[in-house]
Amino acid sequence: MAGLTAGAPTPQAITVHGASRVLEVTFSDGAAFRIPFELMRVYSPSAEVQGHGPGQEVLQTGKRDVTLVSLEPVGNYAVKPTFSDGHDSGIFSWDYLYQLGREEAALWNDYAARLAAAGVDRDAPMAAKPAGGHAHGHGCGGGH
């Protein structure tokens, strides 16, 4: 579970800016970030986005205009956003929000590279999920 690293900065203020679609977070060490909702959605720490292991990540597209419908606290260590596209399974720890803010430029570059490698546009609609959640049916073995 992505929790709080001992001695890590904690949020002092969190503000949702709906019109500009950013989450403003000010941390105890003085750092302040304006994290775009799209970046949060594309890098959601959920299994739906991250997969169940290295190489299992699901490239997210069509998220430029996503908004936050709600932002719920999770204990004293995280928030759980509900996005306008229905995604609500990502739990963003304080550490992870700090990382998103601190590494925003590198993350955008990584996202652009992954889009280019996949030959898809940032605004392309997400492909429909196959029935059962796996393209290969049961077992995910693929070969017959």
mmCIF file of N, CA and C in Angstrom:
data_model
loop_
_atom_site.group_PDB
_atom_site.id
_atom_site.type_symbol
_atom_site.label_atom_id
_atom_site.label_comp_id
_atom_site.label_asym_id
_atom_site.label_seq_id
_atom_site.Cartn_x
_atom_site.Cartn_y
_atom_site.Cartn_z
ATOM 1 N N MET A 1 0.852 -1.186 0.000
ATOM 2 C CA MET A 1 0.000 0.000 0.000
ATOM 3 C C MET A 1 0.888 1.236 0.000
ATOM 4 N N ALA A 2 0.631 2.119 -0.916
ATOM 5 C CA ALA A 2 1.402 3.368 -0.985
ATOM 6 C C ALA A 2 0.963 4.265 0.158
ATOM 7 N N GLY A 3 1.724 4.305 1.187
ATOM 8 C CA GLY A 3 1.371 5.101 2.361
ATOM 9 C C GLY A 3 2.221 6.344 2.454
ATOM 10 N N LEU A 4 2.516 6.722 3.655
ATOM 11 C CA LEU A 4 3.271 7.937 3.900
ATOM 12 C C LEU A 4 4.677 7.557 4.336
ATOM 13 N N THR A 5 5.659 8.078 3.647
ATOM 14 C CA THR A 5 7.045 7.858 4.020
ATOM 15 C C THR A 5 7.335 8.680 5.270
ATOM 16 N N ALA A 6 8.025 8.093 6.232
ATOM 17 C CA ALA A 6 8.337 8.799 7.469
ATOM 18 C C ALA A 6 9.064 10.104 7.172
ATOM 19 N N GLY A 7 8.592 11.189 7.741
ATOM 20 C CA GLY A 7 9.213 12.488 7.567
ATOM 21 C C GLY A 7 8.894 13.168 6.243
ATOM 22 N N ALA A 8 8.067 12.532 5.415
ATOM 23 C CA ALA A 8 7.729 13.109 4.102
ATOM 24 C C ALA A 8 6.794 14.303 4.282
ATOM 25 N N PRO A 9 6.840 15.255 3.337
ATOM 26 C CA PRO A 9 5.936 16.401 3.411
ATOM 27 C C PRO A 9 4.469 15.968 3.346
ATOM 28 N N THR A 10 3.640 16.664 4.075
ATOM 29 C CA THR A 10 2.200 16.391 4.064
ATOM 30 C C THR A 10 1.465 17.617 3.538
ATOM 31 N N PRO A 11 0.297 17.414 2.938
ATOM 32 C CA PRO A 11 -0.454 18.556 2.404
ATOM 33 C C PRO A 11 -0.930 19.482 3.514
ATOM 34 N N GLN A 12 -0.785 20.778 3.286
ATOM 35 C CA GLN A 12 -1.318 21.787 4.195
ATOM 36 C C GLN A 12 -2.615 22.357 3.635
ATOM 37 N N ALA A 13 -2.765 22.291 2.309
ATOM 38 C CA ALA A 13 -3.972 22.777 1.639
ATOM 39 C C ALA A 13 -4.137 22.036 0.326
ATOM 40 N N ILE A 14 -5.384 21.649 0.035
ATOM 41 C CA ILE A 14 -5.720 21.013 -1.235
ATOM 42 C C ILE A 14 -6.928 21.762 -1.788
ATOM 43 N N THR A 15 -6.795 22.286 -3.013
ATOM 44 C CA THR A 15 -7.874 23.046 -3.635
ATOM 45 C C THR A 15 -8.153 22.486 -5.021
ATOM 46 N N VAL A 16 -9.418 22.183 -5.285
ATOM 47 C CA VAL A 16 -9.843 21.725 -6.604
ATOM 48 C C VAL A 16 -10.216 22.953 -7.424
ATOM 49 N N HIS A 17 -9.553 23.126 -8.563
ATOM 50 C CA HIS A 17 -9.867 24.226 -9.472
ATOM 51 C C HIS A 17 -10.562 23.624 -10.690
ATOM 52 N N GLY A 18 -11.895 23.621 -10.662
ATOM 53 C CA GLY A 18 -12.672 22.985 -11.719
ATOM 54 C C GLY A 18 -12.513 23.630 -13.077
ATOM 55 N N ALA A 19 -12.503 24.957 -13.142
ATOM 56 C CA ALA A 19 -12.437 25.650 -14.432
ATOM 57 C C ALA A 19 -11.111 25.395 -15.138
ATOM 58 N N SER A 20 -10.001 25.414 -14.386
ATOM 59 C CA SER A 20 -8.688 25.198 -14.994
ATOM 60 C C SER A 20 -8.270 23.728 -14.933
ATOM 61 N N ARG A 21 -9.104 22.878 -14.310
ATOM 62 C CA ARG A 21 -8.884 21.439 -14.220
ATOM 63 C C ARG A 21 -7.520 21.085 -13.631
ATOM 64 N N VAL A 22 -7.232 21.666 -12.456
ATOM 65 C CA VAL A 22 -6.006 21.324 -11.734
ATOM 66 C C VAL A 22 -6.326 21.142 -10.247
ATOM 67 N N LEU A 23 -5.515 20.304 -9.605
ATOM 68 C CA LEU A 23 -5.581 20.120 -8.164
ATOM 69 C C LEU A 23 -4.373 20.852 -7.594
ATOM 70 N N GLU A 24 -4.637 21.882 -6.800
ATOM 71 C CA GLU A 24 -3.553 22.648 -6.187
ATOM 72 C C GLU A 24 -3.276 22.060 -4.809
ATOM 73 N N VAL A 25 -2.016 21.683 -4.596
ATOM 74 C CA VAL A 25 -1.626 21.085 -3.323
ATOM 75 C C VAL A 25 -0.409 21.831 -2.787
ATOM 76 N N THR A 26 -0.525 22.324 -1.552
ATOM 77 C CA THR A 26 0.588 22.982 -0.874
ATOM 78 C C THR A 26 1.051 22.046 0.243
ATOM 79 N N PHE A 27 2.353 21.762 0.257
ATOM 80 C CA PHE A 27 2.912 20.804 1.216
ATOM 81 C C PHE A 27 3.638 21.504 2.362
ATOM 82 N N SER A 28 3.869 20.722 3.423
ATOM 83 C CA SER A 28 4.483 21.239 4.643
ATOM 84 C C SER A 28 5.916 21.726 4.439
ATOM 85 N N ASP A 29 6.580 21.293 3.378
ATOM 86 C CA ASP A 29 7.948 21.762 3.116
ATOM 87 C C ASP A 29 7.963 23.028 2.270
ATOM 88 N N GLY A 30 6.783 23.583 1.977
ATOM 89 C CA GLY A 30 6.694 24.805 1.191
ATOM 90 C C GLY A 30 6.457 24.575 -0.293
ATOM 91 N N ALA A 31 6.604 23.339 -0.742
ATOM 92 C CA ALA A 31 6.360 23.042 -2.157
ATOM 93 C C ALA A 31 4.869 23.190 -2.453
ATOM 94 N N ALA A 32 4.578 23.740 -3.624
ATOM 95 C CA ALA A 32 3.190 23.887 -4.062
ATOM 96 C C ALA A 32 3.114 23.452 -5.516
ATOM 97 N N PHE A 33 2.126 22.636 -5.815
ATOM 98 C CA PHE A 33 1.978 22.103 -7.166
ATOM 99 C C PHE A 33 0.549 22.322 -7.654
ATOM 100 N N ARG A 34 0.408 22.525 -8.958
ATOM 101 C CA ARG A 34 -0.891 22.580 -9.625
ATOM 102 C C ARG A 34 -0.910 21.392 -10.579
ATOM 103 N N ILE A 35 -1.492 20.289 -10.121
ATOM 104 C CA ILE A 35 -1.444 19.023 -10.849
ATOM 105 C C ILE A 35 -2.680 18.916 -11.752
ATOM 106 N N PRO A 36 -2.480 18.855 -13.074
ATOM 107 C CA PRO A 36 -3.628 18.746 -13.981
ATOM 108 C C PRO A 36 -4.420 17.459 -13.740
ATOM 109 N N PHE A 37 -5.752 17.565 -13.806
ATOM 110 C CA PHE A 37 -6.599 16.383 -13.645
ATOM 111 C C PHE A 37 -6.219 15.311 -14.659
ATOM 112 N N GLU A 38 -5.902 15.734 -15.892
ATOM 113 C CA GLU A 38 -5.541 14.762 -16.927
ATOM 114 C C GLU A 38 -4.321 13.956 -16.497
ATOM 115 N N LEU A 39 -3.304 14.609 -15.941
ATOM 116 C CA LEU A 39 -2.108 13.902 -15.487
ATOM 117 C C LEU A 39 -2.469 12.909 -14.384
ATOM 118 N N MET A 40 -3.307 13.334 -13.452
ATOM 119 C CA MET A 40 -3.748 12.442 -12.379
ATOM 120 C C MET A 40 -4.462 11.223 -12.957
ATOM 121 N N ARG A 41 -5.316 11.457 -13.942
ATOM 122 C CA ARG A 41 -6.110 10.370 -14.511
ATOM 123 C C ARG A 41 -5.229 9.403 -15.298
ATOM 124 N N VAL A 42 -4.303 9.948 -16.083
ATOM 125 C CA VAL A 42 -3.407 9.134 -16.914
ATOM 126 C C VAL A 42 -2.458 8.312 -16.046
ATOM 127 N N TYR A 43 -2.042 8.867 -14.899
ATOM 128 C CA TYR A 43 -1.119 8.181 -13.998
ATOM 129 C C TYR A 43 -1.811 7.698 -12.722
ATOM 130 N N SER A 44 -3.105 7.414 -12.810
ATOM 131 C CA SER A 44 -3.816 6.897 -11.644
ATOM 132 C C SER A 44 -3.108 5.654 -11.113
ATOM 133 N N PRO A 45 -2.934 5.567 -9.789
ATOM 134 C CA PRO A 45 -2.252 4.406 -9.219
ATOM 135 C C PRO A 45 -3.128 3.156 -9.148
ATOM 136 N N SER A 46 -4.275 3.150 -9.796
ATOM 137 C CA SER A 46 -5.178 2.001 -9.741
ATOM 138 C C SER A 46 -4.675 0.844 -10.598
ATOM 139 N N ALA A 47 -5.121 -0.366 -10.274
ATOM 140 C CA ALA A 47 -4.773 -1.546 -11.077
ATOM 141 C C ALA A 47 -5.349 -1.416 -12.485
ATOM 142 N N GLU A 48 -6.487 -0.733 -12.626
ATOM 143 C CA GLU A 48 -7.109 -0.536 -13.932
ATOM 144 C C GLU A 48 -6.169 0.193 -14.891
ATOM 145 N N VAL A 49 -5.342 1.091 -14.363
ATOM 146 C CA VAL A 49 -4.395 1.857 -15.181
ATOM 147 C C VAL A 49 -3.012 1.225 -15.140
ATOM 148 N N GLN A 50 -2.540 0.870 -13.945
ATOM 149 C CA GLN A 50 -1.171 0.382 -13.768
ATOM 150 C C GLN A 50 -1.007 -1.096 -14.112
ATOM 151 N N GLY A 51 -2.108 -1.836 -14.204
ATOM 152 C CA GLY A 51 -2.014 -3.262 -14.443
ATOM 153 C C GLY A 51 -1.626 -3.986 -13.164
ATOM 154 N N HIS A 52 -1.272 -5.243 -13.317
ATOM 155 C CA HIS A 52 -0.940 -6.058 -12.154
ATOM 156 C C HIS A 52 0.536 -6.397 -12.091
ATOM 157 N N GLY A 53 1.362 -5.638 -12.812
ATOM 158 C CA GLY A 53 2.799 -5.859 -12.779
ATOM 159 C C GLY A 53 3.461 -5.089 -13.901
ATOM 160 N N PRO A 54 4.795 -5.055 -13.919
ATOM 161 C CA PRO A 54 5.518 -4.330 -14.957
ATOM 162 C C PRO A 54 5.103 -4.792 -16.352
ATOM 163 N N GLY A 55 4.915 -3.835 -17.247
ATOM 164 C CA GLY A 55 4.521 -4.150 -18.607
ATOM 165 C C GLY A 55 3.021 -4.340 -18.790
ATOM 166 N N GLN A 56 2.267 -4.258 -17.706
ATOM 167 C CA GLN A 56 0.821 -4.461 -17.761
ATOM 168 C C GLN A 56 0.048 -3.148 -17.786
ATOM 169 N N GLU A 57 0.756 -2.011 -17.843
ATOM 170 C CA GLU A 57 0.111 -0.709 -17.800
ATOM 171 C C GLU A 57 -0.850 -0.552 -18.985
ATOM 172 N N VAL A 58 -1.958 0.143 -18.747
ATOM 173 C CA VAL A 58 -2.940 0.404 -19.795
ATOM 174 C C VAL A 58 -2.830 1.879 -20.179
ATOM 175 N N LEU A 59 -2.391 2.139 -21.414
ATOM 176 C CA LEU A 59 -2.224 3.500 -21.894
ATOM 177 C C LEU A 59 -3.580 4.196 -21.942
ATOM 178 N N GLN A 60 -3.672 5.328 -21.254
ATOM 179 C CA GLN A 60 -4.914 6.085 -21.176
ATOM 180 C C GLN A 60 -4.931 7.169 -22.250
ATOM 181 N N THR A 61 -6.040 7.289 -22.963
ATOM 182 C CA THR A 61 -6.188 8.338 -23.975
ATOM 183 C C THR A 61 -7.555 8.992 -23.815
ATOM 184 N N GLY A 62 -7.707 10.138 -24.449
ATOM 185 C CA GLY A 62 -8.991 10.831 -24.416
ATOM 186 C C GLY A 62 -9.324 11.426 -23.061
ATOM 187 N N LYS A 63 -8.315 11.789 -22.273
ATOM 188 C CA LYS A 63 -8.542 12.272 -20.904
ATOM 189 C C LYS A 63 -8.267 13.765 -20.738
ATOM 190 N N ARG A 64 -8.032 14.487 -21.841
ATOM 191 C CA ARG A 64 -7.679 15.905 -21.762
ATOM 192 C C ARG A 64 -8.728 16.724 -21.004
ATOM 193 N N ASP A 65 -10.008 16.435 -21.230
ATOM 194 C CA ASP A 65 -11.073 17.242 -20.633
ATOM 195 C C ASP A 65 -11.692 16.629 -19.376
ATOM 196 N N VAL A 66 -11.050 15.600 -18.817
ATOM 197 C CA VAL A 66 -11.594 14.953 -17.625
ATOM 198 C C VAL A 66 -11.622 15.958 -16.462
ATOM 199 N N THR A 67 -12.649 15.845 -15.646
ATOM 200 C CA THR A 67 -12.770 16.707 -14.468
ATOM 201 C C THR A 67 -12.893 15.845 -13.225
ATOM 202 N N LEU A 68 -12.832 16.501 -12.065
ATOM 203 C CA LEU A 68 -13.045 15.802 -10.800
ATOM 204 C C LEU A 68 -14.491 15.998 -10.376
ATOM 205 N N VAL A 69 -15.172 14.907 -10.142
ATOM 206 C CA VAL A 69 -16.547 14.948 -9.656
ATOM 207 C C VAL A 69 -16.538 15.066 -8.137
ATOM 208 N N SER A 70 -15.597 14.350 -7.498
ATOM 209 C CA SER A 70 -15.454 14.435 -6.045
ATOM 210 C C SER A 70 -14.032 14.058 -5.652
ATOM 211 N N LEU A 71 -13.674 14.426 -4.431
ATOM 212 C CA LEU A 71 -12.356 14.122 -3.877
ATOM 213 C C LEU A 71 -12.573 13.766 -2.410
ATOM 214 N N GLU A 72 -12.418 12.483 -2.090
ATOM 215 C CA GLU A 72 -12.681 12.004 -0.737
ATOM 216 C C GLU A 72 -11.381 11.712 0.005
ATOM 217 N N PRO A 73 -11.303 12.066 1.294
ATOM 218 C CA PRO A 73 -10.122 11.700 2.078
ATOM 219 C C PRO A 73 -10.092 10.193 2.337
ATOM 220 N N VAL A 74 -8.885 9.642 2.394
ATOM 221 C CA VAL A 74 -8.685 8.239 2.759
ATOM 222 C C VAL A 74 -7.748 8.259 3.958
ATOM 223 N N GLY A 75 -8.303 8.049 5.144
ATOM 224 C CA GLY A 75 -7.499 8.125 6.355
ATOM 225 C C GLY A 75 -6.793 9.458 6.441
ATOM 226 N N ASN A 76 -5.573 9.429 6.948
ATOM 227 C CA ASN A 76 -4.751 10.634 7.038
ATOM 228 C C ASN A 76 -3.586 10.587 6.061
ATOM 229 N N TYR A 77 -3.728 9.788 4.985
ATOM 230 C CA TYR A 77 -2.574 9.588 4.114
ATOM 231 C C TYR A 77 -2.858 9.741 2.626
ATOM 232 N N ALA A 78 -4.127 9.920 2.219
ATOM 233 C CA ALA A 78 -4.415 9.914 0.792
ATOM 234 C C ALA A 78 -5.771 10.544 0.491
ATOM 235 N N VAL A 79 -6.028 10.709 -0.813
ATOM 236 C CA VAL A 79 -7.347 11.115 -1.303
ATOM 237 C C VAL A 79 -7.744 10.169 -2.427
ATOM 238 N N LYS A 80 -9.057 10.035 -2.603
ATOM 239 C CA LYS A 80 -9.596 9.183 -3.660
ATOM 240 C C LYS A 80 -10.489 10.045 -4.548
ATOM 241 N N PRO A 81 -10.007 10.387 -5.746
ATOM 242 C CA PRO A 81 -10.826 11.188 -6.650
ATOM 243 C C PRO A 81 -11.798 10.330 -7.449
ATOM 244 N N THR A 82 -12.931 10.920 -7.781
ATOM 245 C CA THR A 82 -13.838 10.338 -8.766
ATOM 246 C C THR A 82 -13.776 11.269 -9.968
ATOM 247 N N PHE A 83 -13.396 10.717 -11.117
ATOM 248 C CA PHE A 83 -13.257 11.504 -12.334
ATOM 249 C C PHE A 83 -14.553 11.472 -13.140
ATOM 250 N N SER A 84 -14.704 12.446 -14.024
ATOM 251 C CA SER A 84 -15.927 12.577 -14.808
ATOM 252 C C SER A 84 -16.145 11.416 -15.776
ATOM 253 N N ASP A 85 -15.099 10.626 -16.054
ATOM 254 C CA ASP A 85 -15.282 9.462 -16.932
ATOM 255 C C ASP A 85 -15.669 8.214 -16.134
ATOM 256 N N GLY A 86 -15.923 8.386 -14.825
ATOM 257 C CA GLY A 86 -16.357 7.280 -13.981
ATOM 258 C C GLY A 86 -15.232 6.589 -13.241
ATOM 259 N N HIS A 87 -13.974 6.875 -13.567
ATOM 260 C CA HIS A 87 -12.848 6.216 -12.890
ATOM 261 C C HIS A 87 -12.786 6.687 -11.437
ATOM 262 N N ASP A 88 -12.775 5.727 -10.508
ATOM 263 C CA ASP A 88 -12.756 6.088 -9.085
ATOM 264 C C ASP A 88 -11.978 5.105 -8.231
ATOM 265 N N SER A 89 -11.104 4.316 -8.842
ATOM 266 C CA SER A 89 -10.415 3.279 -8.065
ATOM 267 C C SER A 89 -8.969 3.622 -7.720
ATOM 268 N N GLY A 90 -8.539 4.841 -8.018
ATOM 269 C CA GLY A 90 -7.174 5.235 -7.673
ATOM 270 C C GLY A 90 -7.121 5.923 -6.326
ATOM 271 N N ILE A 91 -6.202 5.491 -5.469
ATOM 272 C CA ILE A 91 -5.981 6.137 -4.177
ATOM 273 C C ILE A 91 -4.629 6.839 -4.256
ATOM 274 N N PHE A 92 -4.668 8.168 -4.149
ATOM 275 C CA PHE A 92 -3.484 9.002 -4.310
ATOM 276 C C PHE A 92 -2.923 9.364 -2.938
ATOM 277 N N SER A 93 -1.825 8.705 -2.547
ATOM 278 C CA SER A 93 -1.185 9.007 -1.259
ATOM 279 C C SER A 93 -0.533 10.385 -1.355
ATOM 280 N N TRP A 94 -0.214 10.961 -0.201
ATOM 281 C CA TRP A 94 0.472 12.250 -0.200
ATOM 282 C C TRP A 94 1.793 12.136 -0.958
ATOM 283 N N ASP A 95 2.512 11.025 -0.736
ATOM 284 C CA ASP A 95 3.776 10.807 -1.437
ATOM 285 C C ASP A 95 3.570 10.824 -2.948
ATOM 286 N N TYR A 96 2.499 10.168 -3.413
ATOM 287 C CA TYR A 96 2.255 10.066 -4.850
ATOM 288 C C TYR A 96 1.860 11.424 -5.439
ATOM 289 N N LEU A 97 1.033 12.187 -4.721
ATOM 290 C CA LEU A 97 0.688 13.533 -5.195
ATOM 291 C C LEU A 97 1.943 14.403 -5.290
ATOM 292 N N TYR A 98 2.808 14.282 -4.306
ATOM 293 C CA TYR A 98 4.060 15.048 -4.314
ATOM 294 C C TYR A 98 4.903 14.651 -5.533
ATOM 295 N N GLN A 99 4.985 13.347 -5.787
ATOM 296 C CA GLN A 99 5.741 12.850 -6.933
ATOM 297 C C GLN A 99 5.148 13.372 -8.246
ATOM 298 N N LEU A 100 3.818 13.334 -8.382
ATOM 299 C CA LEU A 100 3.179 13.846 -9.600
ATOM 300 C C LEU A 100 3.521 15.317 -9.814
ATOM 301 N N GLY A 101 3.470 16.095 -8.744
ATOM 302 C CA GLY A 101 3.792 17.513 -8.850
ATOM 303 C C GLY A 101 5.242 17.767 -9.176
ATOM 304 N N ARG A 102 6.129 17.071 -8.459
ATOM 305 C CA ARG A 102 7.572 17.266 -8.633
ATOM 306 C C ARG A 102 8.052 16.796 -10.003
ATOM 307 N N GLU A 103 7.458 15.717 -10.515
ATOM 308 C CA GLU A 103 7.937 15.109 -11.763
ATOM 309 C C GLU A 103 7.013 15.380 -12.946
ATOM 310 N N GLU A 104 6.162 16.412 -12.849
ATOM 311 C CA GLU A 104 5.157 16.645 -13.885
ATOM 312 C C GLU A 104 5.745 16.702 -15.291
ATOM 313 N N ALA A 105 6.806 17.475 -15.506
ATOM 314 C CA ALA A 105 7.380 17.622 -16.849
ATOM 315 C C ALA A 105 7.870 16.278 -17.392
ATOM 316 N N ALA A 106 8.569 15.512 -16.563
ATOM 317 C CA ALA A 106 9.080 14.208 -16.995
ATOM 318 C C ALA A 106 7.929 13.242 -17.283
ATOM 319 N N LEU A 107 6.883 13.294 -16.468
ATOM 320 C CA LEU A 107 5.729 12.414 -16.685
ATOM 321 C C LEU A 107 5.021 12.747 -17.988
ATOM 322 N N TRP A 108 4.860 14.044 -18.288
ATOM 323 C CA TRP A 108 4.247 14.427 -19.570
ATOM 324 C C TRP A 108 5.096 13.914 -20.725
ATOM 325 N N ASN A 109 6.435 14.036 -20.615
ATOM 326 C CA ASN A 109 7.329 13.552 -21.670
ATOM 327 C C ASN A 109 7.208 12.041 -21.844
ATOM 328 N N ASP A 110 7.128 11.317 -20.732
ATOM 329 C CA ASP A 110 6.971 9.866 -20.768
ATOM 330 C C ASP A 110 5.638 9.498 -21.426
ATOM 331 N N TYR A 111 4.587 10.213 -21.075
ATOM 332 C CA TYR A 111 3.266 9.962 -21.647
ATOM 333 C C TYR A 111 3.293 10.185 -23.161
ATOM 334 N N ALA A 112 3.909 11.287 -23.603
ATOM 335 C CA ALA A 112 4.005 11.588 -25.037
ATOM 336 C C ALA A 112 4.780 10.486 -25.767
ATOM 337 N N ALA A 113 5.842 9.997 -25.146
ATOM 338 C CA ALA A 113 6.641 8.933 -25.760
ATOM 339 C C ALA A 113 5.842 7.638 -25.857
ATOM 340 N N ARG A 114 5.073 7.317 -24.812
ATOM 341 C CA ARG A 114 4.262 6.095 -24.847
ATOM 342 C C ARG A 114 3.152 6.195 -25.889
ATOM 343 N N LEU A 115 2.557 7.391 -26.024
ATOM 344 C CA LEU A 115 1.542 7.594 -27.059
ATOM 345 C C LEU A 115 2.149 7.387 -28.443
ATOM 346 N N ALA A 116 3.320 7.997 -28.666
ATOM 347 C CA ALA A 116 3.993 7.886 -29.962
ATOM 348 C C ALA A 116 4.351 6.430 -30.268
ATOM 349 N N ALA A 117 4.861 5.721 -29.266
ATOM 350 C CA ALA A 117 5.241 4.323 -29.459
ATOM 351 C C ALA A 117 4.036 3.457 -29.811
ATOM 352 N N ALA A 118 2.881 3.805 -29.251
ATOM 353 C CA ALA A 118 1.658 3.039 -29.516
ATOM 354 C C ALA A 118 0.959 3.506 -30.789
ATOM 355 N N GLY A 119 1.431 4.632 -31.338
ATOM 356 C CA GLY A 119 0.821 5.152 -32.557
ATOM 357 C C GLY A 119 -0.578 5.693 -32.347
ATOM 358 N N VAL A 120 -0.834 6.218 -31.148
ATOM 359 C CA VAL A 120 -2.155 6.773 -30.863
ATOM 360 C C VAL A 120 -2.047 8.229 -30.442
ATOM 361 N N ASP A 121 -3.127 8.942 -30.633
ATOM 362 C CA ASP A 121 -3.205 10.351 -30.281
ATOM 363 C C ASP A 121 -3.693 10.496 -28.843
ATOM 364 N N ARG A 122 -3.249 11.531 -28.193
ATOM 365 C CA ARG A 122 -3.655 11.836 -26.814
ATOM 366 C C ARG A 122 -5.175 11.930 -26.670
ATOM 367 N N ASP A 123 -5.843 12.420 -27.720
ATOM 368 C CA ASP A 123 -7.289 12.611 -27.651
ATOM 369 C C ASP A 123 -8.093 11.461 -28.246
ATOM 370 N N ALA A 124 -7.426 10.381 -28.638
ATOM 371 C CA ALA A 124 -8.146 9.227 -29.176
ATOM 372 C C ALA A 124 -9.026 8.626 -28.085
ATOM 373 N N PRO A 125 -10.222 8.176 -28.436
ATOM 374 C CA PRO A 125 -11.056 7.529 -27.421
ATOM 375 C C PRO A 125 -10.419 6.218 -26.958
ATOM 376 N N MET A 126 -10.675 5.859 -25.719
ATOM 377 C CA MET A 126 -10.169 4.593 -25.191
ATOM 378 C C MET A 126 -10.859 3.452 -25.931
ATOM 379 N N ALA A 127 -10.111 2.385 -26.206
ATOM 380 C CA ALA A 127 -10.692 1.197 -26.832
ATOM 381 C C ALA A 127 -11.662 0.551 -25.850
ATOM 382 N N ALA A 128 -12.703 -0.029 -26.382
ATOM 383 C CA ALA A 128 -13.677 -0.718 -25.526
ATOM 384 C C ALA A 128 -13.004 -1.900 -24.847
ATOM 385 N N LYS A 129 -13.389 -2.154 -23.609
ATOM 386 C CA LYS A 129 -12.840 -3.291 -22.868
ATOM 387 C C LYS A 129 -13.455 -4.574 -23.407
ATOM 388 N N PRO A 130 -12.645 -5.600 -23.628
ATOM 389 C CA PRO A 130 -13.205 -6.876 -24.063
ATOM 390 C C PRO A 130 -14.053 -7.495 -22.955
ATOM 391 N N ALA A 131 -15.014 -8.301 -23.319
ATOM 392 C CA ALA A 131 -15.858 -8.984 -22.333
ATOM 393 C C ALA A 131 -14.965 -9.807 -21.419
ATOM 394 N N GLY A 132 -15.231 -9.757 -20.134
ATOM 395 C CA GLY A 132 -14.433 -10.505 -19.171
ATOM 396 C C GLY A 132 -13.174 -9.774 -18.741
ATOM 397 N N GLY A 133 -12.862 -8.651 -19.367
ATOM 398 C CA GLY A 133 -11.746 -7.834 -18.936
ATOM 399 C C GLY A 133 -10.392 -8.222 -19.503
ATOM 400 N N HIS A 134 -10.301 -9.335 -20.247
ATOM 401 C CA HIS A 134 -9.021 -9.753 -20.809
ATOM 402 C C HIS A 134 -9.185 -10.046 -22.294
ATOM 403 N N ALA A 135 -8.227 -9.624 -23.078
ATOM 404 C CA ALA A 135 -8.297 -9.822 -24.528
ATOM 405 C C ALA A 135 -8.151 -11.287 -24.905
ATOM 406 N N HIS A 136 -7.520 -12.088 -24.075
ATOM 407 C CA HIS A 136 -7.240 -13.480 -24.416
ATOM 408 C C HIS A 136 -8.240 -14.449 -23.792
ATOM 409 N N GLY A 137 -9.314 -13.970 -23.233
ATOM 410 C CA GLY A 137 -10.254 -14.861 -22.564
ATOM 411 C C GLY A 137 -9.703 -15.309 -21.244
ATOM 412 N N HIS A 138 -10.021 -16.491 -20.829
ATOM 413 C CA HIS A 138 -9.582 -16.985 -19.523
ATOM 414 C C HIS A 138 -8.125 -17.374 -19.539
ATOM 415 N N GLY A 139 -7.423 -17.086 -18.469
ATOM 416 C CA GLY A 139 -6.061 -17.521 -18.290
ATOM 417 C C GLY A 139 -5.003 -16.578 -18.809
ATOM 418 N N CYS A 140 -5.309 -15.698 -19.725
ATOM 419 C CA CYS A 140 -4.377 -14.723 -20.270
ATOM 420 C C CYS A 140 -3.155 -15.378 -20.895
ATOM 421 N N GLY A 141 -3.233 -16.639 -21.275
ATOM 422 C CA GLY A 141 -2.102 -17.322 -21.888
ATOM 423 C C GLY A 141 -1.896 -16.896 -23.328
ATOM 424 N N GLY A 142 -2.971 -16.656 -24.030
ATOM 425 C CA GLY A 142 -2.873 -16.158 -25.396
ATOM 426 C C GLY A 142 -2.730 -17.258 -26.422
ATOM 427 N N GLY A 143 -1.744 -18.131 -26.297
ATOM 428 C CA GLY A 143 -1.488 -19.165 -27.314
ATOM 429 C C GLY A 143 -2.413 -20.357 -27.164
ATOM 430 N N HIS A 144 -2.641 -21.059 -28.282
ATOM 431 C CA HIS A 144 -3.496 -22.275 -28.237
ATOM 432 C C HIS A 144 -2.745 -23.455 -28.772
#
